[in-house]
mmCIF file of C-alpha atoms in Angstrom:
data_model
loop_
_atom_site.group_PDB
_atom_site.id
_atom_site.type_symbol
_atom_site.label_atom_id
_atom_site.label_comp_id
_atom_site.label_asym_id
_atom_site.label_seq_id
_atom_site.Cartn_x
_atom_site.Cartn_y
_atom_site.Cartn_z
ATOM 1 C CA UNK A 258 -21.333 176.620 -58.230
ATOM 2 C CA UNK A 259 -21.137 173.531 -60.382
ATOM 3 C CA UNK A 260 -22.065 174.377 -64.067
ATOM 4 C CA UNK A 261 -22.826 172.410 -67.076
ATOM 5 C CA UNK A 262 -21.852 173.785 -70.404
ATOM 6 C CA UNK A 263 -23.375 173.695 -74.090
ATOM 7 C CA UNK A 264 -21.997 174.274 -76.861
ATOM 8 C CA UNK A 265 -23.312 175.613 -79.196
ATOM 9 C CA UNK A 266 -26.034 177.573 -78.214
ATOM 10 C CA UNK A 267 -27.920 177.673 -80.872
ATOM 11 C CA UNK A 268 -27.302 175.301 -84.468
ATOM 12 C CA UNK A 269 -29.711 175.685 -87.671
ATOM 13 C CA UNK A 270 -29.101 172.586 -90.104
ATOM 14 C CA UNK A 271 -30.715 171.731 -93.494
ATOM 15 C CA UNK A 272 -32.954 168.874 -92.739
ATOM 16 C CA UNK A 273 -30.565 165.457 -93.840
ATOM 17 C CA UNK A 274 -27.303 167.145 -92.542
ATOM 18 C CA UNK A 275 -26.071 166.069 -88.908
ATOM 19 C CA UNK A 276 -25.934 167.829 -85.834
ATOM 20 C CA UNK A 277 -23.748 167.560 -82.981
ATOM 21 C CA UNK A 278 -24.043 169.044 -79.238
ATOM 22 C CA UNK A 279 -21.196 169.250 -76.796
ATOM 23 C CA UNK A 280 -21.829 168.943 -73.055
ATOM 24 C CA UNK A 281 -18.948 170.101 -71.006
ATOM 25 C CA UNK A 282 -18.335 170.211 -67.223
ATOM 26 C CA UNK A 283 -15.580 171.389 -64.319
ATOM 27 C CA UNK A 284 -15.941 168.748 -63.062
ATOM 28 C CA UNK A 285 -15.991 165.341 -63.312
ATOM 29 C CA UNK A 286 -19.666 163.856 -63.945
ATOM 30 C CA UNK A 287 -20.911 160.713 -61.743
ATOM 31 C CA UNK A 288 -23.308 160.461 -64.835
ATOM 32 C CA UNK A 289 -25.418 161.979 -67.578
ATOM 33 C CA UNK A 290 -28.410 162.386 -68.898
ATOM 34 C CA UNK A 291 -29.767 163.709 -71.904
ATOM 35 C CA UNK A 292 -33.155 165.586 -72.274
ATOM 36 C CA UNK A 293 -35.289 167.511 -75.592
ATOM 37 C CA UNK A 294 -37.553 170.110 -74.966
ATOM 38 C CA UNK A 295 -39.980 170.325 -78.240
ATOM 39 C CA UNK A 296 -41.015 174.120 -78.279
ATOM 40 C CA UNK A 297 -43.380 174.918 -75.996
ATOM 41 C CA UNK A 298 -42.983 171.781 -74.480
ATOM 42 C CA UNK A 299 -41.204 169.905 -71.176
ATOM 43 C CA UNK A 300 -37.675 168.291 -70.865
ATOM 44 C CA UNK A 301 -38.403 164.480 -72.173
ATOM 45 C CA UNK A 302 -35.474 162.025 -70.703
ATOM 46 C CA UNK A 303 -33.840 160.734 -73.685
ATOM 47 C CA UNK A 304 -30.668 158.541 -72.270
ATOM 48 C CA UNK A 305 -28.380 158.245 -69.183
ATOM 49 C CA UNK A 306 -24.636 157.604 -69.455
ATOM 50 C CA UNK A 307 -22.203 155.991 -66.478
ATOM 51 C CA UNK A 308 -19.783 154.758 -67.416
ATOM 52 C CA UNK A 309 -16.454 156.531 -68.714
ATOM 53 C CA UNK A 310 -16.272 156.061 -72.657
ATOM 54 C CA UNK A 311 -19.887 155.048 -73.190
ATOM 55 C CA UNK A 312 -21.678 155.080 -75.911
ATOM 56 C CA UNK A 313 -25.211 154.594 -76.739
ATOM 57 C CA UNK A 314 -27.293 154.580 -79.394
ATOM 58 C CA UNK A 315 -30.987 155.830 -80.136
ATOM 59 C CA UNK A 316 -31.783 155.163 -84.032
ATOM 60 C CA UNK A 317 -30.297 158.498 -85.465
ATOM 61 C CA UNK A 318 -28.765 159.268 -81.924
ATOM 62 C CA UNK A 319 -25.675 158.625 -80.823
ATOM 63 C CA UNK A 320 -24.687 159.588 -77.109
ATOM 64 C CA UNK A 321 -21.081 159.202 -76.038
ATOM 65 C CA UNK A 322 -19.794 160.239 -72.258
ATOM 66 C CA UNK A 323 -15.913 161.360 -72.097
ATOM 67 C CA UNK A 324 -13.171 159.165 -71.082
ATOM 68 C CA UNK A 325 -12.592 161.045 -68.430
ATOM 69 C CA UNK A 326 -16.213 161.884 -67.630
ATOM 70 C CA UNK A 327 -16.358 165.483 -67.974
ATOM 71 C CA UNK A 328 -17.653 166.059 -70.761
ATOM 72 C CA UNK A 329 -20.662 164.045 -73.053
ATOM 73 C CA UNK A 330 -22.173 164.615 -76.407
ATOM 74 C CA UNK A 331 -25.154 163.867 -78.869
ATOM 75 C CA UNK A 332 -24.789 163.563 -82.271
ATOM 76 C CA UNK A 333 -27.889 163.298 -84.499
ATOM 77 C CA UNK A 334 -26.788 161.866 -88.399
ATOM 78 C CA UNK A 335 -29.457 163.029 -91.400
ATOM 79 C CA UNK A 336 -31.633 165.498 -88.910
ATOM 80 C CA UNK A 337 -35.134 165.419 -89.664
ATOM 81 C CA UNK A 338 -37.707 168.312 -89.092
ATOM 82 C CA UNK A 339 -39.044 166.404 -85.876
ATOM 83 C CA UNK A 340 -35.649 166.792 -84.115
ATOM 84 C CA UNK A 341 -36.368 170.234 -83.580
ATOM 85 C CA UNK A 342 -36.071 171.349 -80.028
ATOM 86 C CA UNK A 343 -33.588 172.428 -77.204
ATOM 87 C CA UNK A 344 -31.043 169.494 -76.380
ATOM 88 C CA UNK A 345 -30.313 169.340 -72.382
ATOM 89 C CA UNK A 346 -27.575 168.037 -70.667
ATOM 90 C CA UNK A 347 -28.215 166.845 -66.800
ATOM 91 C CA UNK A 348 -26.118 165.533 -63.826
ATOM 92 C CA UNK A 349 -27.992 163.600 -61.511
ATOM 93 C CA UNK A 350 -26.220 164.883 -58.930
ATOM 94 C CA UNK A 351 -26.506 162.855 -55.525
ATOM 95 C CA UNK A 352 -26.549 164.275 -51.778
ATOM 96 C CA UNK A 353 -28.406 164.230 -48.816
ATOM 97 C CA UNK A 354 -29.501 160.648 -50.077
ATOM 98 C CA UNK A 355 -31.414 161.826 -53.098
ATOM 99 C CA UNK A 356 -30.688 163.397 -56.615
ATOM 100 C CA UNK A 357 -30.782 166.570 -57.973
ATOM 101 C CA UNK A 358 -30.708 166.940 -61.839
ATOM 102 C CA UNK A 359 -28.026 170.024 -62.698
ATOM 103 C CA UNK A 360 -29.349 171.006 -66.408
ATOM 104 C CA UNK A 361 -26.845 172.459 -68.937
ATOM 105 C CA UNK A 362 -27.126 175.511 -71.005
ATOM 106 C CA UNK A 363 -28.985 173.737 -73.900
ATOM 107 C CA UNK A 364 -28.489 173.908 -77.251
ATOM 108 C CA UNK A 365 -31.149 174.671 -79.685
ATOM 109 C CA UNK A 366 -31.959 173.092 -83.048
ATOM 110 C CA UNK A 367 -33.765 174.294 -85.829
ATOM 111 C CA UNK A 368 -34.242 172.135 -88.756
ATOM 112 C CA UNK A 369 -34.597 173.437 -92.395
ATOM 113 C CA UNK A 370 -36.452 171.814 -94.634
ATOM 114 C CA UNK B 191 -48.323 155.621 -70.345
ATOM 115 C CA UNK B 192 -47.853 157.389 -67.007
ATOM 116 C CA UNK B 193 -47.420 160.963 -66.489
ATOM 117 C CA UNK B 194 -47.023 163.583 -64.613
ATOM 118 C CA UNK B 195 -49.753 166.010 -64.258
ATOM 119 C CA UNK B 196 -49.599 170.007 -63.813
ATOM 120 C CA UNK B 197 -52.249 172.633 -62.975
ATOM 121 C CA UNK B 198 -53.028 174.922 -63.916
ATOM 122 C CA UNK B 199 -51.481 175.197 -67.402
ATOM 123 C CA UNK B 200 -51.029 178.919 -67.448
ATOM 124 C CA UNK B 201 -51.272 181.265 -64.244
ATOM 125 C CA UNK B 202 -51.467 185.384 -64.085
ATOM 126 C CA UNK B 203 -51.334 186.807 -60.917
ATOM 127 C CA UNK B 204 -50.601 190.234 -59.546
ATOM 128 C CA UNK B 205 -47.493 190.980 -57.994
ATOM 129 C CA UNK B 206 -47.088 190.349 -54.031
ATOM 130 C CA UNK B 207 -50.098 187.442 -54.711
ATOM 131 C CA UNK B 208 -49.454 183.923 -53.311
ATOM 132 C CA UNK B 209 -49.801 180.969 -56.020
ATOM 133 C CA UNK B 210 -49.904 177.951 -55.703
ATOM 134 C CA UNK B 211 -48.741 175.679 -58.279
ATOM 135 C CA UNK B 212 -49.713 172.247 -58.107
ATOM 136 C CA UNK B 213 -48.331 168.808 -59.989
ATOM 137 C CA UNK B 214 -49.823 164.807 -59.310
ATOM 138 C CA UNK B 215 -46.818 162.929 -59.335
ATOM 139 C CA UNK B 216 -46.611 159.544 -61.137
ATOM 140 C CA UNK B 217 -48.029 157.181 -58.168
ATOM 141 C CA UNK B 218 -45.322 154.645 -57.338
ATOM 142 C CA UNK B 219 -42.280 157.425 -57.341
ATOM 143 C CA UNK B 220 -40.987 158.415 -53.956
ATOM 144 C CA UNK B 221 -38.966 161.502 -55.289
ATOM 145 C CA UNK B 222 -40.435 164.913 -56.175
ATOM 146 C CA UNK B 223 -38.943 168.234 -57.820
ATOM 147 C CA UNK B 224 -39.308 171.435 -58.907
ATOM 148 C CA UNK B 225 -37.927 173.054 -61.742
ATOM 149 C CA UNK B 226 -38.460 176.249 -63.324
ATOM 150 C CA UNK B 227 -37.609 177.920 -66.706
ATOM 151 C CA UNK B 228 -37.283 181.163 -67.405
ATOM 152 C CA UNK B 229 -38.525 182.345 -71.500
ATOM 153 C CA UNK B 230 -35.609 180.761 -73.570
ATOM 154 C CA UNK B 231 -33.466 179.870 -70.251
ATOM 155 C CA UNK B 232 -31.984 176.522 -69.247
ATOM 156 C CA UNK B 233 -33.635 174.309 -66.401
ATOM 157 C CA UNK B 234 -33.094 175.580 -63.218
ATOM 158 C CA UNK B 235 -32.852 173.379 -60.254
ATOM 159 C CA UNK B 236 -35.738 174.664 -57.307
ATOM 160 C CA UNK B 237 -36.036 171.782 -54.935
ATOM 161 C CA UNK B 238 -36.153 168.215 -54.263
ATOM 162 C CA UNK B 239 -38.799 166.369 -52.124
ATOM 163 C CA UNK B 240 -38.638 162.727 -50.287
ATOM 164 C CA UNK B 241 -39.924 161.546 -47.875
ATOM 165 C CA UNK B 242 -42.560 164.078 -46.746
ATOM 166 C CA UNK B 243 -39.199 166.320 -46.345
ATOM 167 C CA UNK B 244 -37.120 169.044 -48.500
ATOM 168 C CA UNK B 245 -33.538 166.889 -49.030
ATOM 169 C CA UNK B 246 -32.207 170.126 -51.552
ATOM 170 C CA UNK B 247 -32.797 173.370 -52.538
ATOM 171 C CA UNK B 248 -31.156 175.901 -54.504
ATOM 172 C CA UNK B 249 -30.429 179.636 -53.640
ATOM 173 C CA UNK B 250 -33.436 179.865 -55.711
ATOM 174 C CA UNK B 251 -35.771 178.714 -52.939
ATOM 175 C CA UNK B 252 -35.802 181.790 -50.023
ATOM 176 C CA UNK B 253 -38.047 182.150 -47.754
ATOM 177 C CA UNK B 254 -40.838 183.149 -50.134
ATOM 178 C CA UNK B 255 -41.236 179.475 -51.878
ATOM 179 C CA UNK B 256 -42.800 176.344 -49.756
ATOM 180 C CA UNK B 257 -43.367 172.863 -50.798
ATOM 181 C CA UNK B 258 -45.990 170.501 -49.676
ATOM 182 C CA UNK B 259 -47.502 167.078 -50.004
ATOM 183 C CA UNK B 260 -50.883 167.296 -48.504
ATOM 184 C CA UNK B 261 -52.565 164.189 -49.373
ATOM 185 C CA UNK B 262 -50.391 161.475 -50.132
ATOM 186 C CA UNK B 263 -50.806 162.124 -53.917
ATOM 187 C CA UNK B 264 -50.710 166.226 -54.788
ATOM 188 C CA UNK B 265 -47.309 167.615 -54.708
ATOM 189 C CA UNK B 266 -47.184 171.527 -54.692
ATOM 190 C CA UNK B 267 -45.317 174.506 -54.950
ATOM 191 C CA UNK B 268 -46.330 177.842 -53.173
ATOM 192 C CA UNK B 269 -44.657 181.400 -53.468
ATOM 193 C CA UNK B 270 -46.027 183.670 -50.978
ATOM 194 C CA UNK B 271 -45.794 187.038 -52.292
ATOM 195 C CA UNK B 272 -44.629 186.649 -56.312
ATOM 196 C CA UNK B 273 -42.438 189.224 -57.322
ATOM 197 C CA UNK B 274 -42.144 190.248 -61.655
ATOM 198 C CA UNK B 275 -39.112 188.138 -61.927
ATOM 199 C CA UNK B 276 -40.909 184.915 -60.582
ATOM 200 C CA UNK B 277 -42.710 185.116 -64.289
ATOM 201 C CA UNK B 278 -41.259 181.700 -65.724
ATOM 202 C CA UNK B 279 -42.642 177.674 -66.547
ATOM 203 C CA UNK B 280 -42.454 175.931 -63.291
ATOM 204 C CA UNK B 281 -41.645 172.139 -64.026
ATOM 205 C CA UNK B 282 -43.144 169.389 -61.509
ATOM 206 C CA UNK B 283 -41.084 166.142 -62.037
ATOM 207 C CA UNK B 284 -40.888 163.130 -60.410
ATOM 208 C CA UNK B 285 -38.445 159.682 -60.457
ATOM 209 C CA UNK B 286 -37.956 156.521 -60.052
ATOM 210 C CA UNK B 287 -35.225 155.432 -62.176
ATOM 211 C CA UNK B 288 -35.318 158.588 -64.590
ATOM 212 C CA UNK B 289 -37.212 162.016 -63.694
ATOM 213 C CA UNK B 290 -40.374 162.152 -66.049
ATOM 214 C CA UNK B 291 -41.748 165.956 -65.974
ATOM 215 C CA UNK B 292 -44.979 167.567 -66.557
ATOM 216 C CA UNK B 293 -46.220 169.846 -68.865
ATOM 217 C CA UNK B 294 -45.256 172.883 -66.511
ATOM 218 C CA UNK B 295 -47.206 175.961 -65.318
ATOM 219 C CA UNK B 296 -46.482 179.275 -67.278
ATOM 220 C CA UNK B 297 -46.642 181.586 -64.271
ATOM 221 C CA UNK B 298 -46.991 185.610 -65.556
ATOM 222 C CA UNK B 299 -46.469 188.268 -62.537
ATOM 223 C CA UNK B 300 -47.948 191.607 -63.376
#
């Protein structure tokens, strides 16, 4: 079945370093989308990507979908201890005239202070 | 800001009890899901709802689970005879041009 990697798992940073997430796929992606679950909390949409070689930006956030659309990732410069949380990945994945949103793995991040 | 709303918040049944979890969809979307997560899981795609009609579900979604829209505003989710591994957060979401989820139910089997 179609999957949606993470990678990594799990990343602890000192608060100020950066922290990247890789979102990888089998695939090629009609698009992504990016979601953070605070702990304890629901999957908040943070960005969707199209188009092959975008890149977006979010303050600290920078989202960036592959060239050849397969893979995605979100890179957070000088974390802070409110970016704590699991990162998703999501295809909105189209059929039977409606979407269904395929979630990565997710990659957790812990911030030190 | 609108949201969508989940109840309850935290549900314990006994196993081979129905449930029925139930979500209020943000009022001008026309597409309706359910997601649940299992304790420190990814997202896991149930089912997708539009007009007044299943369009997807997952191999998640036997026989035991059922989806309804009663009234034109409640959105549910009912699993007829909960089994221990049904135990997870059950996301309601809904979309228009992005999915916006609720808070989730926590759903304990015992």
């Amino acid at each position: 079945g179609q999957q949606v990697m993470q990678i990594p798992q799990y990343q602890h940073v000192q608060e100020g370093e950066d922290f990247t997430t890789y979102c990888n796929s089998s695939t090629t992606l009609s698009n992504i989308q990016w979601y953070k679950q605070r702990p304890g909390g629901h999957p908040v949409f943070l960005i969707q990507l199209v188009k092959s070689g975008e890149v977006k930006k979010q303050k600290r956030l920078t989202f960036q979908f592959g060239e050849a659309k397969k893979n995605s990732s979100l890179h957070i410069t000088a974390t802070q201890t409110t970016d704590v949380g699991t990162y998703f990945c999501a295809e909105a994945s189209q059929s039977s005239g409606t979407y269904k949103y395929i979630f990565g793995t997710g990659t957790r991040l812990k911030v030190l202070a | 800001e609108p949201e969508v709303t989940q109840t309850p918040s935290h549900q314990v049944t006994q196993m081979g009890q129905e449930v029925i979890l139930r979500c209020v969809p943000i009022s001008n979307h026309l597409y309706f899901y359910w997601y649940r997560q299992i304790l420190g899981q990814k997202v896991e795609f149930l089912v997708s709802f539009y007009n007044n009609e299943i369009s997807e579900k997952s191999e998640i979604f036997d026989d035991q689970f059922s989806v309804e829209r009663p009234d034109g505003s409640n959105f549910t989710l009912k699993i007829r005879s909960t089994k221990l591994e049904d135990s997870a957060m059950y996301f309601c979401a809904s979309r228009s041009t992005e999915a916006f989820f609720g808070q989730g139910t926590r759903l304990t089997v015992v």
